[in-house]
GROMACS .gro file of C-alpha atoms in nm:
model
  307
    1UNK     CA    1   0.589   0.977   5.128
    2UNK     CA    2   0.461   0.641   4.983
    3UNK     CA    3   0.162   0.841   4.826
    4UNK     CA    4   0.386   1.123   4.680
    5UNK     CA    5   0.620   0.801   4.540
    6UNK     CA    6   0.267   0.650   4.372
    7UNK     CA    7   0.140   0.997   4.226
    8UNK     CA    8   0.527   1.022   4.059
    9UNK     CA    9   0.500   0.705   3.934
   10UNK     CA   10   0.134   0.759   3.816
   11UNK     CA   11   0.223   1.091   3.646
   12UNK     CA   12   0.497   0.867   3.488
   13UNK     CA   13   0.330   0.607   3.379
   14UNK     CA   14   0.046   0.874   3.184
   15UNK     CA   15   0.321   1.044   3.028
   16UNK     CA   16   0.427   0.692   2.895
   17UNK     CA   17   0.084   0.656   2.787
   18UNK     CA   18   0.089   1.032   2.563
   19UNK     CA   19   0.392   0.987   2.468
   20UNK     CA   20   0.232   0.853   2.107
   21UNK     CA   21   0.122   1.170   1.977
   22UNK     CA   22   0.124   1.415   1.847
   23UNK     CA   23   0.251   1.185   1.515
   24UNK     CA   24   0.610   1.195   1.373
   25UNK     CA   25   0.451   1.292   1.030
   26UNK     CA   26   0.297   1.578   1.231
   27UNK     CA   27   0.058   1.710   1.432
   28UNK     CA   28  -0.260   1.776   1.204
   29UNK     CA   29  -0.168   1.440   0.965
   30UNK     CA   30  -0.466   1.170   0.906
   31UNK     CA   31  -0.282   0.956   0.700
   32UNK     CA   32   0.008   0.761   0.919
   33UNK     CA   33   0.229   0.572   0.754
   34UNK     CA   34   0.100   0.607   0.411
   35UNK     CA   35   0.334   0.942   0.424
   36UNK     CA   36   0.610   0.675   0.331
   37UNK     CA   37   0.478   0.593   0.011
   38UNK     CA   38   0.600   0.820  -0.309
   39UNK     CA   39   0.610   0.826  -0.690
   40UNK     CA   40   0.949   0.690  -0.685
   41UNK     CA   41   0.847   0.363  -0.485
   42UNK     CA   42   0.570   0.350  -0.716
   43UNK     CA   43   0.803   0.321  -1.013
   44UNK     CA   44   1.045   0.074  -0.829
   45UNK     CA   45   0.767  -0.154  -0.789
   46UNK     CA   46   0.668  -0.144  -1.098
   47UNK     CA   47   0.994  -0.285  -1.173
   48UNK     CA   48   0.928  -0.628  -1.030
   49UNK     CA   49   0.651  -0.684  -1.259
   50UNK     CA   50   0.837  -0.963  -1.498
   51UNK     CA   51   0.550  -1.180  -1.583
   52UNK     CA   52   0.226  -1.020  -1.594
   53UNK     CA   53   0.103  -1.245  -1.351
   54UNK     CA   54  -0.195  -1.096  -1.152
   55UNK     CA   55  -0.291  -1.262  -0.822
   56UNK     CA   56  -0.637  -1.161  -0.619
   57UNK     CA   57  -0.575  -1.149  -0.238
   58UNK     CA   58  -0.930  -1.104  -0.130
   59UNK     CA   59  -1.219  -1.363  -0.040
   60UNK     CA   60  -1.505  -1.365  -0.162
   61UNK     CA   61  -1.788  -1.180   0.118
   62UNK     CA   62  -2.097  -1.349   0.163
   63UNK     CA   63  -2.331  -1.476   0.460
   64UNK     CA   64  -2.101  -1.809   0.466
   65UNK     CA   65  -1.794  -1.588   0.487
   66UNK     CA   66  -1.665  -1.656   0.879
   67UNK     CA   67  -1.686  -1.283   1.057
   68UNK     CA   68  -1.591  -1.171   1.378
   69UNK     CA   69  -1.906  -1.189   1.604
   70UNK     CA   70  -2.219  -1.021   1.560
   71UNK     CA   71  -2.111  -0.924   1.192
   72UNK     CA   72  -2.327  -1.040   0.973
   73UNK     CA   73  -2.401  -1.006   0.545
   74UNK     CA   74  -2.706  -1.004   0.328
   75UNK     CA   75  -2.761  -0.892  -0.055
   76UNK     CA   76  -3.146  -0.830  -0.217
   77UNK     CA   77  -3.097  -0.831  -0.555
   78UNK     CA   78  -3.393  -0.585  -0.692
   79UNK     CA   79  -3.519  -0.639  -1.069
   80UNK     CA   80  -3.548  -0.348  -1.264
   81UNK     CA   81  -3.450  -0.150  -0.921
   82UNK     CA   82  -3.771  -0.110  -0.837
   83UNK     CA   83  -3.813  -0.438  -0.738
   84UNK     CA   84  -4.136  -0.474  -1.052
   85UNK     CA   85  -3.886  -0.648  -1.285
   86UNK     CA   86  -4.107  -0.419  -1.592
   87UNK     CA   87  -3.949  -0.336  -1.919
   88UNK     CA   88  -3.883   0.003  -2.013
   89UNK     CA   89  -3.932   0.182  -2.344
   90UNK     CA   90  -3.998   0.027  -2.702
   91UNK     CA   91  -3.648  -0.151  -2.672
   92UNK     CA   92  -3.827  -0.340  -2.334
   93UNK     CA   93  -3.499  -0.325  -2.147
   94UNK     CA   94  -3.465  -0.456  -1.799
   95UNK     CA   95  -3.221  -0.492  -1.540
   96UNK     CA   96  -3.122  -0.581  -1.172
   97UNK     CA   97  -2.983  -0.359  -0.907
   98UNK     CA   98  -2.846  -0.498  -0.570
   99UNK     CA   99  -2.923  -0.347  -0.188
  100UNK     CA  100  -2.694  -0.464   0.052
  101UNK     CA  101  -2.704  -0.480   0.471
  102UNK     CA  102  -2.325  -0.564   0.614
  103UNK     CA  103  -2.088  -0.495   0.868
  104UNK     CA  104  -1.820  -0.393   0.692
  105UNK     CA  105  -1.541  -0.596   0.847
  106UNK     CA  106  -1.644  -0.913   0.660
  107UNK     CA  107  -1.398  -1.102   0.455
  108UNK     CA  108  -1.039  -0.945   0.322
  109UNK     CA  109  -1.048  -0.555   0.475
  110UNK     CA  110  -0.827  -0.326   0.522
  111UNK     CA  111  -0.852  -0.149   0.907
  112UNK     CA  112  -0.868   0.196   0.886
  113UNK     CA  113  -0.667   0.440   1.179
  114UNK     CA  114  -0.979   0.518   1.367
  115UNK     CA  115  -1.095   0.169   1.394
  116UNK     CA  116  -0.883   0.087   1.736
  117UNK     CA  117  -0.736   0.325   1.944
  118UNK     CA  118  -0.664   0.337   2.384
  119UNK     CA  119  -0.871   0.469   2.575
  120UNK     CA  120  -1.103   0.592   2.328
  121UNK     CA  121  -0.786   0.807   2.196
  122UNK     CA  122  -0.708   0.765   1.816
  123UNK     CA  123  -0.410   0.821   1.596
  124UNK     CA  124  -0.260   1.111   1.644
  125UNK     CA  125  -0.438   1.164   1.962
  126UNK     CA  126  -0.789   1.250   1.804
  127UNK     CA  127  -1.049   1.196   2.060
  128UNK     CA  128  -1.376   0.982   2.034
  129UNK     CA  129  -1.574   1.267   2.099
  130UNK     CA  130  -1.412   1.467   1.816
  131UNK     CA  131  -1.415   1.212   1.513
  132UNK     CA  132  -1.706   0.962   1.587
  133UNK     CA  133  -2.029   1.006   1.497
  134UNK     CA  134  -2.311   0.772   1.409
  135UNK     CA  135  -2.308   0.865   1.093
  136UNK     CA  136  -1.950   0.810   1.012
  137UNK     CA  137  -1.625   0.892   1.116
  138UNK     CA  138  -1.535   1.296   1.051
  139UNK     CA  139  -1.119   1.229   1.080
  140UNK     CA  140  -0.935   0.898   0.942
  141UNK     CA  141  -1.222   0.734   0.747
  142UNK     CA  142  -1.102   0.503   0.488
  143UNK     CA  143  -1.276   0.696   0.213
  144UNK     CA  144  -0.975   0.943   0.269
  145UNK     CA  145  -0.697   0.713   0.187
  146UNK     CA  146  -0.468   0.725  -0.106
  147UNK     CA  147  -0.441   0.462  -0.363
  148UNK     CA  148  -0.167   0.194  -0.152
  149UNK     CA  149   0.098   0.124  -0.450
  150UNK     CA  150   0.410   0.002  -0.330
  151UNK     CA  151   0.648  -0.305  -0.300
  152UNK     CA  152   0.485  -0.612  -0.102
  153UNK     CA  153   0.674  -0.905   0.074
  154UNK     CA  154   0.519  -1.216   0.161
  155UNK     CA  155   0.698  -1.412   0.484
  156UNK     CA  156   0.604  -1.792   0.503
  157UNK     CA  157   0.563  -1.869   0.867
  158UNK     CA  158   0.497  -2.194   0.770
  159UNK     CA  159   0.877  -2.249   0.663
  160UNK     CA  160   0.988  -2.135   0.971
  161UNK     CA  161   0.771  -2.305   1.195
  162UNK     CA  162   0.831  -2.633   0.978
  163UNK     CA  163   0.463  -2.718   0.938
  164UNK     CA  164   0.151  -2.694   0.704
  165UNK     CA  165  -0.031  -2.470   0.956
  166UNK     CA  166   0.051  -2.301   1.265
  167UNK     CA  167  -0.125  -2.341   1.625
  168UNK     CA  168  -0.376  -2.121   1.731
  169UNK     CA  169  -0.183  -1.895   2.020
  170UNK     CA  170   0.169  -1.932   1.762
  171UNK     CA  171   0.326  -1.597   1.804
  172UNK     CA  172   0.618  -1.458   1.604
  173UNK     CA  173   0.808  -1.151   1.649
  174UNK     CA  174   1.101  -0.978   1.539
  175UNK     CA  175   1.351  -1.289   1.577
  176UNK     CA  176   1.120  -1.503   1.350
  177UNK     CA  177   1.036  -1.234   1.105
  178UNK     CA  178   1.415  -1.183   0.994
  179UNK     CA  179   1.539  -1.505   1.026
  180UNK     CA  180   1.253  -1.660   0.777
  181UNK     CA  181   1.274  -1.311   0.566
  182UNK     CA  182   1.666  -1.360   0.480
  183UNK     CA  183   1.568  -1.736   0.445
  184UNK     CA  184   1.367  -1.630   0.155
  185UNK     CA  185   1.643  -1.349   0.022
  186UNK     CA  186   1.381  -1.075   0.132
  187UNK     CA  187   1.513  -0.730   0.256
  188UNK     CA  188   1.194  -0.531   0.425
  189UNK     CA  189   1.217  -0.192   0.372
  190UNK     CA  190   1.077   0.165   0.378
  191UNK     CA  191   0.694   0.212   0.266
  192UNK     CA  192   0.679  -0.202   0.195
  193UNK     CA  193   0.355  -0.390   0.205
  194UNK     CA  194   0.407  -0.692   0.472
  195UNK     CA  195   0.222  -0.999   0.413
  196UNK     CA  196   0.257  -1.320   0.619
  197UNK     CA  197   0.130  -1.689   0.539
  198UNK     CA  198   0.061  -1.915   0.863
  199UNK     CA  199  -0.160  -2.108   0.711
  200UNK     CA  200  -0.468  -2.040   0.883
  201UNK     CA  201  -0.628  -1.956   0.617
  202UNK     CA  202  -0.730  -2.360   0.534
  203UNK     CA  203  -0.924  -2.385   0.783
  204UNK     CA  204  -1.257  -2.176   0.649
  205UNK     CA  205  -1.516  -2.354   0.557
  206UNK     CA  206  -1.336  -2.684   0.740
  207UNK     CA  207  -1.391  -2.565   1.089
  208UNK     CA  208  -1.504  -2.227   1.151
  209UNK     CA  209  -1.557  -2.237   1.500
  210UNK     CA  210  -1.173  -2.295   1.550
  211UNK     CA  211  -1.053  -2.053   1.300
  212UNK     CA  212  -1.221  -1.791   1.496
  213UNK     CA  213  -1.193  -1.850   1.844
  214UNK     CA  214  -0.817  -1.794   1.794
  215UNK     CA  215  -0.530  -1.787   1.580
  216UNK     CA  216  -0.170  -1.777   1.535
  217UNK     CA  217  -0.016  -1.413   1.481
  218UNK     CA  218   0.202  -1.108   1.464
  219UNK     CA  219   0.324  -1.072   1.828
  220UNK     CA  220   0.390  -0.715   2.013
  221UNK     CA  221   0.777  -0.733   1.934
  222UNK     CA  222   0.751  -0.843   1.564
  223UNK     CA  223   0.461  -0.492   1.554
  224UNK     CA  224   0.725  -0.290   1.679
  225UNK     CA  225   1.002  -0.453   1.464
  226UNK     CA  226   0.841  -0.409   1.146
  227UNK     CA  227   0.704  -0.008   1.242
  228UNK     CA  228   1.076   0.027   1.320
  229UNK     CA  229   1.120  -0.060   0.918
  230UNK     CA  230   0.868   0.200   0.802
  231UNK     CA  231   0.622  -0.037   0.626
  232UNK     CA  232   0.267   0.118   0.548
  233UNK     CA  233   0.059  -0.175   0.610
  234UNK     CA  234   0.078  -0.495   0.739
  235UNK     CA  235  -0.158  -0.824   0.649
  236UNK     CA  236  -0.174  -1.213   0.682
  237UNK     CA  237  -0.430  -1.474   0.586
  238UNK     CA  238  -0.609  -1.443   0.962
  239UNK     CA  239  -0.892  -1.272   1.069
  240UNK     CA  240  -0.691  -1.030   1.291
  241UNK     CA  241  -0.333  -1.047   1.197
  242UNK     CA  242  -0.216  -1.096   1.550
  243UNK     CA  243  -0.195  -1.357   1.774
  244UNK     CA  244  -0.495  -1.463   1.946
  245UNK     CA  245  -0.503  -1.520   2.239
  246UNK     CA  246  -0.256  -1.219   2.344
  247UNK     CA  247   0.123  -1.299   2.492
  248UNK     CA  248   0.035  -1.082   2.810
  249UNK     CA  249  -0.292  -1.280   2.911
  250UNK     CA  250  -0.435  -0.959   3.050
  251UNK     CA  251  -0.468  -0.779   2.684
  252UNK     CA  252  -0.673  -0.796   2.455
  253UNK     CA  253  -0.572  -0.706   2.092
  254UNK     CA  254  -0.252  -0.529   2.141
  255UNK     CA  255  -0.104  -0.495   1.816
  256UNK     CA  256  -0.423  -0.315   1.675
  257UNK     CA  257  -0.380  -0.043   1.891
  258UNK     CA  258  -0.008  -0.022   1.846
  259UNK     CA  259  -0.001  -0.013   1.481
  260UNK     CA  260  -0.332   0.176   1.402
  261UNK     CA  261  -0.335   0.457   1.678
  262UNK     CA  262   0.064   0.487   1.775
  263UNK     CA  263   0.196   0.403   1.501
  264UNK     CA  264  -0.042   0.488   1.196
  265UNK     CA  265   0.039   0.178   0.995
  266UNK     CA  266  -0.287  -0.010   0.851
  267UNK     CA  267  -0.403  -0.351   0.940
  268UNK     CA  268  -0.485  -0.593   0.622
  269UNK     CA  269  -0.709  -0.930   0.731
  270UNK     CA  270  -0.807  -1.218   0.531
  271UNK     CA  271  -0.561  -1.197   0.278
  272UNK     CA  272  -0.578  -1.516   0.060
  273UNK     CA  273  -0.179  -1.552  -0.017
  274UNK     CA  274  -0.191  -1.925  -0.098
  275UNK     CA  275  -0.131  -1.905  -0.474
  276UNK     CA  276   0.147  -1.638  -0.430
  277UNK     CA  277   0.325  -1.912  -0.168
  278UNK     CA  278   0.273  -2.204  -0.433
  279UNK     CA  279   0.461  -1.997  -0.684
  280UNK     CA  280   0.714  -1.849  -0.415
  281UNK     CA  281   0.613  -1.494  -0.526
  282UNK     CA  282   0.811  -1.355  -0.250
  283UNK     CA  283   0.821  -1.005  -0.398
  284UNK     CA  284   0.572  -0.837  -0.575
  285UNK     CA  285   0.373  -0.480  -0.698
  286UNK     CA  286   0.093  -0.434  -0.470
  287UNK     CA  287  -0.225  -0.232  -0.573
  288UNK     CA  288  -0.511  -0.139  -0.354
  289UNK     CA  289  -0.783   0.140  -0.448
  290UNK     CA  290  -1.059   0.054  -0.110
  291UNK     CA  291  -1.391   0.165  -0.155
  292UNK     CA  292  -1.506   0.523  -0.095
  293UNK     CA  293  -1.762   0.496   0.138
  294UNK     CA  294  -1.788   0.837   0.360
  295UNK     CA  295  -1.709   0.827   0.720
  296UNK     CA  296  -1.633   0.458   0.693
  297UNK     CA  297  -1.377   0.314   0.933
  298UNK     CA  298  -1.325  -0.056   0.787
  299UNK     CA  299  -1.301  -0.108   0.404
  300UNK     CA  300  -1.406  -0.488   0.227
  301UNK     CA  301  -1.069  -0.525  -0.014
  302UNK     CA  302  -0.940  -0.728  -0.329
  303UNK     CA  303  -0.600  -0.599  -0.334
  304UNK     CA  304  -0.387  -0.716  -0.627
  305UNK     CA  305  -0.002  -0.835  -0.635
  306UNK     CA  306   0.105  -0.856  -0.970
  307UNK     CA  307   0.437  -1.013  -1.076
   0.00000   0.00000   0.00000
């Protein structure tokens, strides 16, 4: 009897567990949440552009840049791209080409939907044995992905938290998230961009070792709180977006998971917000065309908010 009672429950709890997929936008789509974008959002956030004001969000990637462990960067810059540096033709021109060896996941990027799933089970339920290959990714590479034009919203944690920068382990959820977003007169809403400020940001190139060994962060409730809303992506100015360590001690990364394999919205890290906070740019146009490398699963960004 007691077994019978444990294989119920353990049926149960693996029904919970595939319960995820196949994906509300359907069964063959690649592209999660990005289904919620359209022309007509497009043109509406066009409409908030008042002042022409551009603002970069991403750092600048180099071998100082602080990177999740063992990621590393280099750059060779190669004269005349043979590496001779000899003019060419009667007009002697000459030039420099650049060869580069990176992770990709250094500095502002944008987490593709096959970069963390459960299990080795990816969004929409593609397997690991299906889709990943050393050479690339064959399903939900970030070379695949739409141009991501839509309305962003930027939510100072900092205001609600009532300090310059938050602790490392600072988790807010779905509570926090509101209360600070009405604060600031901000409605969040279908196909939105969600940015967050905690301040974390500050301390690169101060004290490295602490801004990576943890960080303050989007908890499990705000994830499902703001997939609930229908945004396509969601960033802050930390390395991982959530918070680090995890509210249930015995998981690690959570929210990636969640958002990139259940619920198909993307993951943006590293975004340098600061100037939009010191001008309260609360609402704003947000552009992002990622690079196009095939098979890739992690994309190095500068996405622009222009007001």
């Amino acid at each position: 009897m007691a077994y019978a009672l444990i294989l119920l429950a353990s049926v149960a709890i693996l029904g919970e567990e595939d319960d995820w997929y196949p994906s509300k936008y359907g069964a063959d789509d690649t592209l999660g949440a990005i289904n919620n974008l359209s022309p007509e959002l497009v043109v509406e956030a066009a409409r908030l552009v008042k002042l022409g004001k551009t603002y970069p969000l991403g750092v600048v990637t180099g071998r100082e840049t602080p990177a999740y462990p063992p990621r590393t960067f280099s750059i060779t810059v190669l004269q005349g791209g043979d590496g001779t540096g000899k003019s060419i033709g009667t007009n002697r021109a000459t030039g420099n080409d650049d060869l580069m060896f990176t992770w990709v996941g250094i500095g502002s990027q944008i987490d593709g939907l096959g970069h963390m799933g459960i299990d080795h089970v990816y969004y929409n339920g593609l397997k690991a044995e299906d889709i990943v290959a050393p050479t690339g990714l064959k399903e939900l590479s970030t070379d695949k992905l739409p141009p991501i034009v839509s309305r962003g919203v930027l939510i100072d944690m900092t205001r609600y938290f009532e300090t310059s920068m938050l602790e490392e382990g600072t988790a807010y959820n779905g509570k926090e998230i509101e209360e600070q977003a009405t604060d600031q007169g901000i409605e969040i809403r279908k196909g939105d961009v969600v940015l967050f400020y905690t301040g974390w940001i500050n301390l690169t190139g101060v004290d490295n070792e602490r801004l990576m060994s943890a960080a303050p962060g989007l908890g499990m409730d705000g994830a499902q709180y703001l997939a609930d809303k229908g945004v396509v992506a969601i960033g802050s100015d930390t390395w991982g977006l959530e918070v680090v360590p995890s509210e249930n001690p015995t998981e690690v990364f959570p929210v990636h998971p969640y958002l990139l394999a259940k619920q198909g919205i993307y993951i943006l890290e590293n975004m340098d917000v600061r100037d939009l906070v010191k001008d309260e740019g609360w609402e704003f146009m947000f552009v992002l065309g990622q690079p196009r490398f095939e098979g890739s699963v992690q994309a190095v960004i500068n996405p622009v908010a222009i007001r």
